[in-house]
Amino acid sequence: MTELRFADASDAALVLRVGRYNREALAEIYRRHGGAVFGLARRLVSDQARAEEITQEVFLRLWNSPEKFDPARGALRSYLLAQCHGRSVDAIRADVARRRREESEHRKTAEAGYDLEREVMDMVTAERVRNSLAALPSVEREPIELAYFGGHTYREVAEILSEAEGTVKSRIRAGLKRLRTDLLTEGVTA
Amino acid sequence: MTANHPPSNDSAGASQLDELLCVYALDAVEAPERAQVEAYLLSNADARDEVDGHHEVAALLAVGTTDAAPDAPAGLWDRISEAIDDNPITEADAQQKEFPELSAPAATRQRPGDVPTSSGEGSASTSPALSESTPGGSPKSVLPPSSASQPNRARRIGAPLLAAAAALLLIGGFLAGRVLSSSNDGAPSVEERASAIFDDPDARSVSLISEADDTLVVPAAFGADDIGYLDGSTLPELPNDRTYQLWAIYDDDDVVSLGVLGNDPGIKTFLADEDLSVLVVTEEVRGGVTSSANGAVVAGEI
């Protein structure tokens, strides 16, 4: 049998091995993408311990259900980050709901917590992403940031920005399409 | 990404759901809408494509603008590994898996207008058992998980091996799909690539044959990129509630579902590890199965 050299294997080949319960393959996937997943979780939930829990959940899900990853629908990193984002947002909303129950505090004005100057894993990708994002009209950029990095629903975003819900949806859609065009046509992939 | 989604029975509802796809991809919908969108996605490939596109952009945003940690926290991997030990996959979990169809050219991937036919009905039941039909006399069979023996599997838990293999199948098919879908711009079509591989005298190839009908031969061949091509056009068309399913048997006796082929397969692609030793096609219920008790429709040793 040919031994797969994990360090040289593609992400897809590694997931294939995870499907055969190979823990070393999962370890290699974690080595490649664990930092990105954890970084996103930490940014979103702003809590080291919770971010670690979310990261753990994401990789356990891949271990338990590798068939959920469909390489035809995107890169492994995209999949893992989407999983991470969903869980992080759930955590944010659960925390918000808890706080609402515990105290009748004033509703906070959303802060996307956006910081373009911080280091990123892939500097080339980061620069292009930053450039593309910065080039977006603010009416498209703001709702994307509030939704994706702020963990807000589009209805909340509409309220924060004092815009109609339909307007927010259409601007997010237009912004995402513009970003996709800018980034993917340059060969930038996740 | 596209807004040209097929008409729906409730076009107004579909239009509203289309508008939600972008915010759904950013997890910016509330739970009831999320459920609606996810139900919509199940039946709308264009909508899925659009969401996939948005997810890809979102991932770029995350990678490109987040303070990513080059190394995840020390000790976290150890905790993940311990959690794997503590939470073995149950057979019930595995049995819930449903297999999408293996990647194929768009023209043959979906046939919503197909009329059910009985031309292939019962072909599995009349086929010999896989253990009898596997060429080369190797006593391998598509066994239920409890019967599968995997002494060399370095796995702590006794989870359903075939179910795991079945998961792999799906992945294998999708892997191939990824490779193909990512090279669509001006690249040869799947049919053209398959044709080139089938015509290449140096390509590794195998003929899957039926013991019940020696005229039934399904060719498969392997490219240098570990992508396998199977020409299922010679298989009799099955009713819509049935499907062909492709299995791999590896050198270490792993039995892995490589994906469902549909009820009327043409050219299909799959990922082919180098230690793949036998390919088998069975007939199953639509959606596929995690383990099969059916005999081989065709099989071939590589």
Short mmCIF file of C-alpha atoms in Angstrom, two decimals:
data_model
loop_
_atom_site.label_atom_id
_atom_site.label_comp_id
_atom_site.label_asym_id
_atom_site.label_seq_id
_atom_site.Cartn_x
_atom_site.Cartn_y
_atom_site.Cartn_z
CA MET A 1 0.00 0.00 0.00
CA THR A 2 1.25 3.42 -0.81
CA GLU A 3 1.75 5.55 2.25
CA LEU A 4 0.28 8.97 1.92
CA ARG A 5 2.70 11.67 2.96
CA PHE A 6 0.31 13.90 4.80
CA ALA A 7 2.42 17.00 4.57
CA ASP A 8 2.31 16.78 0.78
CA ALA A 9 -1.27 15.63 0.46
CA SER A 10 -4.04 17.86 -0.80
CA ASP A 11 -6.80 18.89 1.55
CA ALA A 12 -9.17 16.68 -0.38
CA ALA A 13 -6.92 13.66 0.01
CA LEU A 14 -6.68 14.32 3.71
CA VAL A 15 -10.45 14.44 4.09
CA LEU A 16 -10.59 11.21 2.20
CA ARG A 17 -8.33 9.70 4.85
CA VAL A 18 -10.43 11.19 7.62
CA GLY A 19 -13.29 9.30 6.04
CA ARG A 20 -11.25 6.20 6.75
CA TYR A 21 -10.80 7.27 10.35
CA ASN A 22 -7.21 8.35 10.00
CA ARG A 23 -6.50 10.68 12.87
CA GLU A 24 -3.14 11.75 11.50
CA ALA A 25 -4.94 13.16 8.49
CA LEU A 26 -7.19 15.19 10.76
CA ALA A 27 -4.13 16.37 12.64
CA GLU A 28 -2.62 17.62 9.41
CA ILE A 29 -5.84 19.42 8.52
CA TYR A 30 -5.81 20.97 11.96
CA ARG A 31 -2.19 22.00 11.49
CA ARG A 32 -3.07 23.70 8.22
CA HIS A 33 -6.33 25.36 9.14
CA GLY A 34 -6.61 25.31 12.91
CA GLY A 35 -5.07 28.73 13.21
CA ALA A 36 -7.46 30.32 10.75
CA VAL A 37 -10.47 28.70 12.35
CA PHE A 38 -9.39 29.69 15.81
CA GLY A 39 -8.52 33.19 14.66
CA LEU A 40 -11.99 33.74 13.21
CA ALA A 41 -13.69 32.31 16.28
CA ARG A 42 -11.63 34.47 18.58
CA ARG A 43 -12.38 37.56 16.58
CA LEU A 44 -16.09 36.88 16.59
CA VAL A 45 -16.64 35.76 20.16
CA SER A 46 -13.81 37.75 21.75
CA ASP A 47 -13.19 35.02 24.24
CA GLN A 48 -10.21 32.71 24.13
CA ALA A 49 -11.84 29.76 25.88
CA ARG A 50 -15.04 29.95 23.84
CA ALA A 51 -13.02 30.28 20.65
CA GLU A 52 -11.14 27.13 21.55
CA GLU A 53 -14.41 25.31 22.17
CA ILE A 54 -15.73 26.39 18.79
CA THR A 55 -12.53 25.33 17.07
CA GLN A 56 -12.78 21.96 18.74
CA GLU A 57 -16.41 21.61 17.64
CA VAL A 58 -15.50 22.40 14.04
CA PHE A 59 -12.79 19.75 13.84
CA LEU A 60 -14.82 17.15 15.67
CA ARG A 61 -17.62 17.72 13.22
CA LEU A 62 -15.22 17.11 10.36
CA TRP A 63 -14.06 13.94 12.06
CA ASN A 64 -17.58 12.67 12.70
CA SER A 65 -19.11 13.73 9.41
CA PRO A 66 -16.45 14.18 6.75
CA GLU A 67 -19.07 13.54 4.09
CA LYS A 68 -20.59 16.92 4.93
CA PHE A 69 -17.63 18.50 3.20
CA ASP A 70 -18.27 18.66 -0.49
CA PRO A 71 -15.14 19.59 -2.41
CA ALA A 72 -17.28 20.34 -5.42
CA ARG A 73 -18.80 23.19 -3.46
CA GLY A 74 -15.66 24.90 -2.27
CA ALA A 75 -12.31 24.63 -0.57
CA LEU A 76 -11.86 22.89 2.75
CA ARG A 77 -10.83 26.13 4.40
CA SER A 78 -14.03 27.80 3.22
CA TYR A 79 -16.02 24.95 4.65
CA LEU A 80 -14.26 25.00 8.00
CA LEU A 81 -14.52 28.76 8.29
CA ALA A 82 -18.21 28.67 7.43
CA GLN A 83 -18.72 26.08 10.14
CA CYS A 84 -16.74 28.20 12.54
CA HIS A 85 -18.68 31.31 11.66
CA GLY A 86 -22.03 29.64 12.16
CA ARG A 87 -21.08 28.32 15.56
CA SER A 88 -19.55 31.61 16.59
CA VAL A 89 -22.65 33.52 15.62
CA ASP A 90 -24.78 31.05 17.52
CA ALA A 91 -22.58 31.66 20.55
CA ILE A 92 -22.82 35.42 20.14
CA ARG A 93 -26.58 35.32 19.89
CA ALA A 94 -26.94 32.95 22.80
CA ASP A 95 -24.77 35.25 24.85
CA VAL A 96 -26.77 38.29 23.78
CA ALA A 97 -30.01 36.53 24.66
CA ARG A 98 -28.61 35.56 28.03
CA ARG A 99 -27.50 39.06 28.75
CA ARG A 100 -30.87 40.39 27.73
CA ARG A 101 -32.49 38.07 30.16
CA GLU A 102 -30.13 38.88 32.97
CA GLU A 103 -30.10 42.61 32.67
CA SER A 104 -32.08 45.24 30.89
CA GLU A 105 -29.11 46.99 29.47
CA HIS A 106 -29.24 49.50 26.71
CA ARG A 107 -28.83 48.01 23.32
CA LYS A 108 -25.31 48.50 22.19
CA THR A 109 -24.40 50.12 18.95
CA ALA A 110 -22.80 47.49 16.80
CA GLU A 111 -19.10 47.55 16.34
CA ALA A 112 -17.74 45.35 13.66
CA GLY A 113 -14.38 45.40 15.39
CA TYR A 114 -12.75 45.70 12.05
CA ASP A 115 -9.01 46.12 12.05
CA LEU A 116 -7.28 45.96 8.74
CA GLU A 117 -3.84 46.49 10.16
CA ARG A 118 -3.48 43.27 12.03
CA GLU A 119 -1.39 40.44 10.84
CA VAL A 120 -2.96 37.71 8.79
CA MET A 121 -1.86 34.28 7.76
CA ASP A 122 -1.50 34.91 4.10
CA MET A 123 -0.21 38.38 3.52
CA VAL A 124 -0.80 38.41 -0.20
CA THR A 125 -4.37 37.27 0.17
CA ALA A 126 -4.90 39.62 3.05
CA GLU A 127 -3.71 42.59 1.09
CA ARG A 128 -5.95 41.81 -1.83
CA VAL A 129 -8.90 41.19 0.42
CA ARG A 130 -8.27 44.44 2.24
CA ASN A 131 -8.00 46.32 -1.01
CA SER A 132 -11.17 44.82 -2.39
CA LEU A 133 -13.07 45.43 0.80
CA ALA A 134 -11.85 48.98 1.05
CA ALA A 135 -12.89 49.58 -2.53
CA LEU A 136 -16.46 48.64 -1.78
CA PRO A 137 -18.90 51.49 -1.40
CA SER A 138 -19.47 52.04 2.29
CA VAL A 139 -23.16 51.32 1.89
CA GLU A 140 -22.18 47.80 0.86
CA ARG A 141 -19.20 47.33 3.15
CA GLU A 142 -20.87 48.33 6.39
CA PRO A 143 -23.72 45.86 6.33
CA ILE A 144 -21.34 43.05 5.37
CA GLU A 145 -19.08 43.86 8.30
CA LEU A 146 -21.95 44.16 10.71
CA ALA A 147 -23.44 40.86 9.59
CA TYR A 148 -20.29 38.80 9.19
CA PHE A 149 -18.00 40.18 11.85
CA GLY A 150 -20.64 41.61 14.15
CA GLY A 151 -22.79 38.50 14.12
CA HIS A 152 -25.96 40.51 13.52
CA THR A 153 -28.96 39.38 11.59
CA TYR A 154 -29.86 41.42 8.55
CA ARG A 155 -32.85 42.79 10.45
CA GLU A 156 -30.56 44.00 13.19
CA VAL A 157 -28.24 45.47 10.60
CA ALA A 158 -31.16 47.29 9.04
CA GLU A 159 -32.08 48.71 12.41
CA ILE A 160 -28.53 49.75 13.19
CA LEU A 161 -28.11 51.46 9.86
CA SER A 162 -31.66 52.81 9.77
CA GLU A 163 -32.25 51.22 6.42
CA ALA A 164 -35.01 49.05 5.03
CA GLU A 165 -34.44 45.32 5.38
CA GLY A 166 -34.70 44.85 1.64
CA THR A 167 -32.10 47.52 1.09
CA VAL A 168 -29.70 45.80 3.45
CA LYS A 169 -30.19 42.46 1.74
CA SER A 170 -29.63 43.87 -1.69
CA ARG A 171 -26.55 45.80 -0.60
CA ILE A 172 -25.02 42.77 1.06
CA ARG A 173 -25.67 40.75 -2.03
CA ALA A 174 -24.22 43.37 -4.32
CA GLY A 175 -21.19 43.76 -2.07
CA LEU A 176 -20.50 40.06 -1.91
CA LYS A 177 -20.79 39.74 -5.66
CA ARG A 178 -18.46 42.64 -6.17
CA LEU A 179 -15.93 41.12 -3.77
CA ARG A 180 -16.18 37.77 -5.46
CA THR A 181 -15.59 39.30 -8.84
CA ASP A 182 -12.62 41.28 -7.59
CA LEU A 183 -11.00 38.47 -5.64
CA LEU A 184 -11.71 35.33 -7.58
CA THR A 185 -10.87 36.81 -10.93
CA GLU A 186 -7.46 37.62 -9.47
CA GLY A 187 -7.06 34.01 -8.51
CA VAL A 188 -7.47 34.63 -4.80
CA THR A 189 -8.99 31.59 -3.19
CA ALA A 190 -9.73 30.72 0.38
CA MET B 1 -23.63 32.72 -8.60
CA THR B 2 -26.83 33.43 -10.32
CA ALA B 3 -30.26 34.77 -9.79
CA ASN B 4 -31.71 32.71 -12.61
CA HIS B 5 -33.18 30.07 -10.44
CA PRO B 6 -35.70 27.71 -11.86
CA PRO B 7 -39.33 28.58 -11.39
CA SER B 8 -40.96 27.22 -8.33
CA ASN B 9 -44.49 26.31 -7.41
CA ASP B 10 -44.43 29.40 -5.26
CA SER B 11 -42.52 31.89 -7.33
CA ALA B 12 -43.12 34.74 -4.89
CA GLY B 13 -41.76 32.64 -2.05
CA ALA B 14 -38.83 31.53 -4.15
CA SER B 15 -38.03 35.11 -5.01
CA GLN B 16 -38.03 36.06 -1.36
CA LEU B 17 -35.84 33.11 -0.56
CA ASP B 18 -33.43 34.08 -3.31
CA GLU B 19 -33.05 37.45 -1.64
CA LEU B 20 -32.15 35.72 1.61
CA LEU B 21 -29.35 33.61 0.19
CA CYS B 22 -26.65 36.19 0.70
CA VAL B 23 -27.56 36.92 4.30
CA TYR B 24 -28.00 33.22 4.95
CA ALA B 25 -24.44 32.64 3.79
CA LEU B 26 -23.28 35.18 6.37
CA ASP B 27 -25.36 33.49 9.08
CA ALA B 28 -27.36 36.70 9.28
CA VAL B 29 -30.83 35.19 9.25
CA GLU B 30 -32.96 34.14 12.17
CA ALA B 31 -33.74 30.51 12.86
CA PRO B 32 -37.12 30.27 11.08
CA GLU B 33 -35.72 31.84 7.93
CA ARG B 34 -32.66 29.67 8.14
CA ALA B 35 -34.85 26.59 8.11
CA GLN B 36 -36.79 27.91 5.13
CA VAL B 37 -33.64 28.65 3.19
CA GLU B 38 -32.12 25.28 3.98
CA ALA B 39 -35.24 23.53 2.76
CA TYR B 40 -35.09 25.64 -0.38
CA LEU B 41 -31.45 24.77 -0.95
CA LEU B 42 -32.23 21.09 -0.94
CA SER B 43 -34.24 21.46 -4.11
CA ASN B 44 -32.43 24.25 -5.90
CA ALA B 45 -28.94 23.69 -7.24
CA ASP B 46 -28.58 27.27 -8.47
CA ALA B 47 -29.37 28.56 -5.02
CA ARG B 48 -26.77 26.21 -3.56
CA ASP B 49 -24.24 27.52 -6.04
CA GLU B 50 -25.00 31.06 -5.04
CA VAL B 51 -24.60 30.27 -1.34
CA ASP B 52 -21.35 28.44 -2.06
CA GLY B 53 -20.06 31.50 -3.83
CA HIS B 54 -20.97 33.72 -0.90
CA HIS B 55 -19.34 31.27 1.50
CA GLU B 56 -16.16 31.43 -0.49
CA VAL B 57 -16.09 35.21 -0.28
CA ALA B 58 -16.87 35.06 3.41
CA ALA B 59 -13.95 32.70 3.94
CA LEU B 60 -11.69 35.15 2.15
CA LEU B 61 -12.90 37.89 4.41
CA ALA B 62 -12.15 35.75 7.42
CA VAL B 63 -8.70 34.75 6.24
CA GLY B 64 -7.78 38.11 4.87
CA THR B 65 -8.92 40.37 7.65
CA THR B 66 -8.83 38.29 10.78
CA ASP B 67 -6.02 38.11 13.26
CA ALA B 68 -5.46 34.51 12.43
CA ALA B 69 -3.26 32.56 14.74
CA PRO B 70 -0.48 30.86 12.77
CA ASP B 71 -0.67 28.12 15.33
CA ALA B 72 -3.84 27.24 17.10
CA PRO B 73 -3.51 27.19 20.89
CA ALA B 74 -1.13 24.66 22.32
CA GLY B 75 -2.95 21.71 23.75
CA LEU B 76 -6.12 22.21 21.72
CA TRP B 77 -5.28 19.39 19.37
CA ASP B 78 -4.75 17.11 22.34
CA ARG B 79 -8.23 17.98 23.57
CA ILE B 80 -9.71 17.33 20.14
CA SER B 81 -7.96 13.99 20.04
CA GLU B 82 -9.24 13.10 23.49
CA ALA B 83 -12.76 14.10 22.47
CA ILE B 84 -12.53 11.76 19.51
CA ASP B 85 -11.66 8.96 21.88
CA ASP B 86 -14.53 9.90 24.17
CA ASN B 87 -17.18 10.22 21.47
CA PRO B 88 -17.02 7.33 19.07
CA ILE B 89 -19.31 7.48 16.08
CA THR B 90 -22.33 5.29 16.57
CA GLU B 91 -23.69 3.02 13.96
CA ALA B 92 -26.99 4.89 14.15
CA ASP B 93 -25.19 8.10 13.31
CA ALA B 94 -23.54 6.50 10.39
CA GLN B 95 -26.75 5.02 9.10
CA GLN B 96 -28.24 8.48 8.76
CA LYS B 97 -25.87 9.35 5.99
CA GLU B 98 -27.36 10.02 2.63
CA PHE B 99 -25.23 9.97 -0.44
CA PRO B 100 -25.41 12.50 -3.18
CA GLU B 101 -24.75 11.45 -6.68
CA LEU B 102 -21.20 11.25 -7.91
CA SER B 103 -19.98 14.06 -10.03
CA ALA B 104 -20.85 13.88 -13.64
CA PRO B 105 -21.23 16.17 -16.60
CA ALA B 106 -24.16 18.48 -16.23
CA ALA B 107 -25.99 16.86 -19.10
CA THR B 108 -26.15 13.56 -17.31
CA ARG B 109 -26.11 14.58 -13.68
CA GLN B 110 -29.78 15.31 -13.19
CA ARG B 111 -32.66 13.92 -15.11
CA PRO B 112 -35.75 15.39 -13.49
CA GLY B 113 -37.86 14.59 -16.50
CA ASP B 114 -36.99 10.95 -16.61
CA VAL B 115 -39.85 8.58 -16.84
CA PRO B 116 -39.66 5.64 -14.47
CA THR B 117 -38.86 2.42 -16.18
CA SER B 118 -38.70 -1.13 -15.08
CA SER B 119 -36.03 -2.15 -17.53
CA GLY B 120 -33.44 -2.60 -14.84
CA GLU B 121 -35.68 -3.69 -12.04
CA GLY B 122 -34.40 -6.67 -10.18
CA SER B 123 -31.04 -6.81 -11.76
CA ALA B 124 -29.33 -6.93 -8.42
CA SER B 125 -31.46 -9.69 -7.12
CA THR B 126 -30.54 -11.84 -10.03
CA SER B 127 -26.88 -11.01 -9.81
CA PRO B 128 -24.45 -13.20 -8.00
CA ALA B 129 -23.25 -12.13 -4.63
CA LEU B 130 -20.23 -9.91 -4.69
CA SER B 131 -18.13 -12.45 -2.88
CA GLU B 132 -18.79 -14.83 -5.72
CA SER B 133 -18.39 -12.43 -8.54
CA THR B 134 -15.25 -10.63 -7.58
CA PRO B 135 -12.66 -11.52 -10.15
CA GLY B 136 -9.48 -13.13 -9.11
CA GLY B 137 -11.02 -15.36 -6.52
CA SER B 138 -10.45 -12.91 -3.70
CA PRO B 139 -13.15 -13.64 -1.11
CA LYS B 140 -14.19 -10.06 -0.61
CA SER B 141 -17.73 -8.96 -0.11
CA VAL B 142 -19.76 -5.90 0.66
CA LEU B 143 -20.59 -6.81 4.19
CA PRO B 144 -22.64 -5.12 6.85
CA PRO B 145 -20.44 -3.26 9.33
CA SER B 146 -20.76 -5.88 12.02
CA SER B 147 -19.34 -8.46 9.71
CA ALA B 148 -16.44 -6.46 8.41
CA SER B 149 -13.12 -7.53 9.81
CA GLN B 150 -10.46 -4.85 9.96
CA PRO B 151 -7.68 -6.15 12.16
CA ASN B 152 -5.14 -3.77 10.73
CA ARG B 153 -7.19 -0.67 11.27
CA ALA B 154 -5.45 1.53 13.77
CA ARG B 155 -8.67 2.72 15.25
CA ARG B 156 -9.62 2.62 18.87
CA ILE B 157 -13.36 2.43 18.46
CA GLY B 158 -15.29 -0.31 16.81
CA ALA B 159 -17.41 2.03 14.77
CA PRO B 160 -19.07 0.89 11.59
CA LEU B 161 -16.22 0.58 9.21
CA LEU B 162 -18.31 0.30 6.17
CA ALA B 163 -20.25 3.36 7.11
CA ALA B 164 -17.00 5.20 7.35
CA ALA B 165 -16.09 3.82 4.04
CA ALA B 166 -19.41 4.96 2.74
CA ALA B 167 -18.65 8.44 3.89
CA LEU B 168 -15.44 8.18 1.99
CA LEU B 169 -17.27 7.28 -1.12
CA LEU B 170 -19.12 10.42 -1.08
CA ILE B 171 -16.00 12.36 -0.48
CA GLY B 172 -14.24 10.56 -3.24
CA GLY B 173 -16.90 11.46 -5.69
CA PHE B 174 -16.97 15.03 -4.61
CA LEU B 175 -13.23 15.25 -4.69
CA ALA B 176 -13.32 14.32 -8.27
CA GLY B 177 -16.05 16.82 -8.80
CA ARG B 178 -13.91 19.49 -7.25
CA VAL B 179 -11.05 18.77 -9.53
CA LEU B 180 -13.28 18.86 -12.53
CA SER B 181 -15.30 21.83 -11.56
CA SER B 182 -12.22 23.87 -10.87
CA SER B 183 -10.85 23.36 -14.32
CA ASN B 184 -13.88 24.30 -16.29
CA ASP B 185 -12.55 27.40 -17.96
CA GLY B 186 -11.49 26.23 -21.37
CA ALA B 187 -10.40 22.88 -20.04
CA PRO B 188 -11.54 19.65 -21.66
CA SER B 189 -14.96 18.44 -20.65
CA VAL B 190 -15.37 15.40 -18.45
CA GLU B 191 -16.35 13.36 -21.49
CA GLU B 192 -13.27 14.51 -23.36
CA ARG B 193 -11.02 13.71 -20.45
CA ALA B 194 -12.63 10.35 -19.97
CA SER B 195 -12.32 9.60 -23.66
CA ALA B 196 -8.65 10.49 -23.60
CA ILE B 197 -8.04 8.24 -20.61
CA PHE B 198 -9.98 5.36 -22.09
CA ASP B 199 -8.02 5.68 -25.32
CA ASP B 200 -4.66 5.90 -23.59
CA PRO B 201 -2.98 2.48 -23.84
CA ASP B 202 -0.75 3.32 -20.90
CA ALA B 203 -3.58 4.26 -18.59
CA ARG B 204 -4.48 1.90 -15.79
CA SER B 205 -7.86 0.46 -16.61
CA VAL B 206 -10.30 -2.21 -15.59
CA SER B 207 -13.42 -3.74 -17.04
CA LEU B 208 -16.21 -4.34 -14.58
CA ILE B 209 -18.10 -7.38 -15.74
CA SER B 210 -21.30 -9.16 -14.84
CA GLU B 211 -21.35 -12.85 -14.16
CA ALA B 212 -25.03 -12.97 -15.01
CA ASP B 213 -24.66 -11.27 -18.36
CA ASP B 214 -21.29 -11.48 -20.05
CA THR B 215 -22.30 -8.79 -22.51
CA LEU B 216 -22.55 -6.27 -19.74
CA VAL B 217 -19.17 -4.59 -19.40
CA VAL B 218 -18.52 -1.30 -17.66
CA PRO B 219 -15.12 0.21 -18.40
CA ALA B 220 -13.19 2.27 -15.89
CA ALA B 221 -9.79 3.89 -16.18
CA PHE B 222 -7.53 6.02 -14.07
CA GLY B 223 -5.75 9.22 -14.89
CA ALA B 224 -2.43 10.34 -13.51
CA ASP B 225 -4.25 12.63 -11.11
CA ASP B 226 -5.86 9.73 -9.25
CA ILE B 227 -9.20 10.56 -10.79
CA GLY B 228 -11.05 7.52 -11.98
CA TYR B 229 -13.53 7.55 -14.83
CA LEU B 230 -16.32 5.05 -15.14
CA ASP B 231 -18.53 4.77 -18.18
CA GLY B 232 -21.84 3.56 -16.83
CA SER B 233 -23.75 4.06 -20.05
CA THR B 234 -23.95 0.33 -20.65
CA LEU B 235 -25.81 -0.26 -17.39
CA PRO B 236 -29.56 -0.75 -17.82
CA GLU B 237 -31.62 2.21 -16.73
CA LEU B 238 -33.25 1.71 -13.35
CA PRO B 239 -36.54 3.06 -11.99
CA ASN B 240 -36.26 6.49 -10.41
CA ASP B 241 -36.40 5.07 -6.90
CA ARG B 242 -33.32 2.93 -7.53
CA THR B 243 -29.71 3.80 -8.08
CA TYR B 244 -26.43 2.21 -8.93
CA GLN B 245 -23.77 2.58 -6.27
CA LEU B 246 -20.02 2.30 -6.75
CA TRP B 247 -17.85 0.63 -4.14
CA ALA B 248 -14.14 0.28 -3.70
CA ILE B 249 -12.32 -2.49 -1.95
CA TYR B 250 -8.85 -1.57 -0.85
CA ASP B 251 -5.75 -3.62 -0.32
CA ASP B 252 -6.35 -3.55 3.41
CA ASP B 253 -9.90 -4.89 2.89
CA ASP B 254 -11.56 -1.58 3.57
CA VAL B 255 -14.86 -1.50 1.74
CA VAL B 256 -15.73 2.04 0.79
CA SER B 257 -18.69 3.46 -1.01
CA LEU B 258 -17.41 5.73 -3.73
CA GLY B 259 -20.80 7.25 -4.39
CA VAL B 260 -24.11 6.68 -6.02
CA LEU B 261 -24.20 6.72 -9.78
CA GLY B 262 -27.87 7.48 -10.31
CA ASN B 263 -30.41 5.33 -12.06
CA ASP B 264 -29.07 5.94 -15.56
CA PRO B 265 -25.38 6.71 -15.29
CA GLY B 266 -23.16 7.99 -18.02
CA ILE B 267 -19.57 9.05 -17.46
CA LYS B 268 -18.84 9.32 -13.75
CA THR B 269 -15.72 10.36 -11.90
CA PHE B 270 -14.37 9.22 -8.61
CA LEU B 271 -11.20 9.48 -6.57
CA ALA B 272 -9.00 6.45 -6.90
CA ASP B 273 -6.38 5.77 -4.28
CA GLU B 274 -3.40 3.77 -5.39
CA ASP B 275 -4.28 0.94 -3.02
CA LEU B 276 -7.67 0.47 -4.60
CA SER B 277 -7.91 -3.15 -5.68
CA VAL B 278 -11.51 -3.89 -6.69
CA LEU B 279 -14.39 -1.82 -8.03
CA VAL B 280 -17.94 -3.01 -7.60
CA VAL B 281 -21.28 -1.62 -8.72
CA THR B 282 -24.43 -2.62 -6.85
CA GLU B 283 -28.07 -1.67 -7.26
CA GLU B 284 -29.57 0.07 -4.25
CA VAL B 285 -32.45 2.23 -3.19
CA ARG B 286 -32.28 5.83 -4.32
CA GLY B 287 -29.89 7.79 -2.14
CA GLY B 288 -27.58 4.87 -1.61
CA VAL B 289 -26.77 2.78 1.42
CA THR B 290 -23.98 2.70 3.95
CA SER B 291 -23.53 -1.01 3.60
CA SER B 292 -24.91 -3.33 1.01
CA ALA B 293 -26.21 -6.84 1.19
CA ASN B 294 -26.86 -6.86 -2.53
CA GLY B 295 -24.77 -8.69 -4.99
CA ALA B 296 -22.60 -7.07 -7.58
CA VAL B 297 -24.14 -5.95 -10.81
CA VAL B 298 -20.63 -5.72 -12.19
CA ALA B 299 -17.21 -5.97 -10.59
CA GLY B 300 -13.62 -5.77 -11.66
CA GLU B 301 -10.24 -6.33 -10.08
CA ILE B 302 -7.65 -3.69 -10.78
#
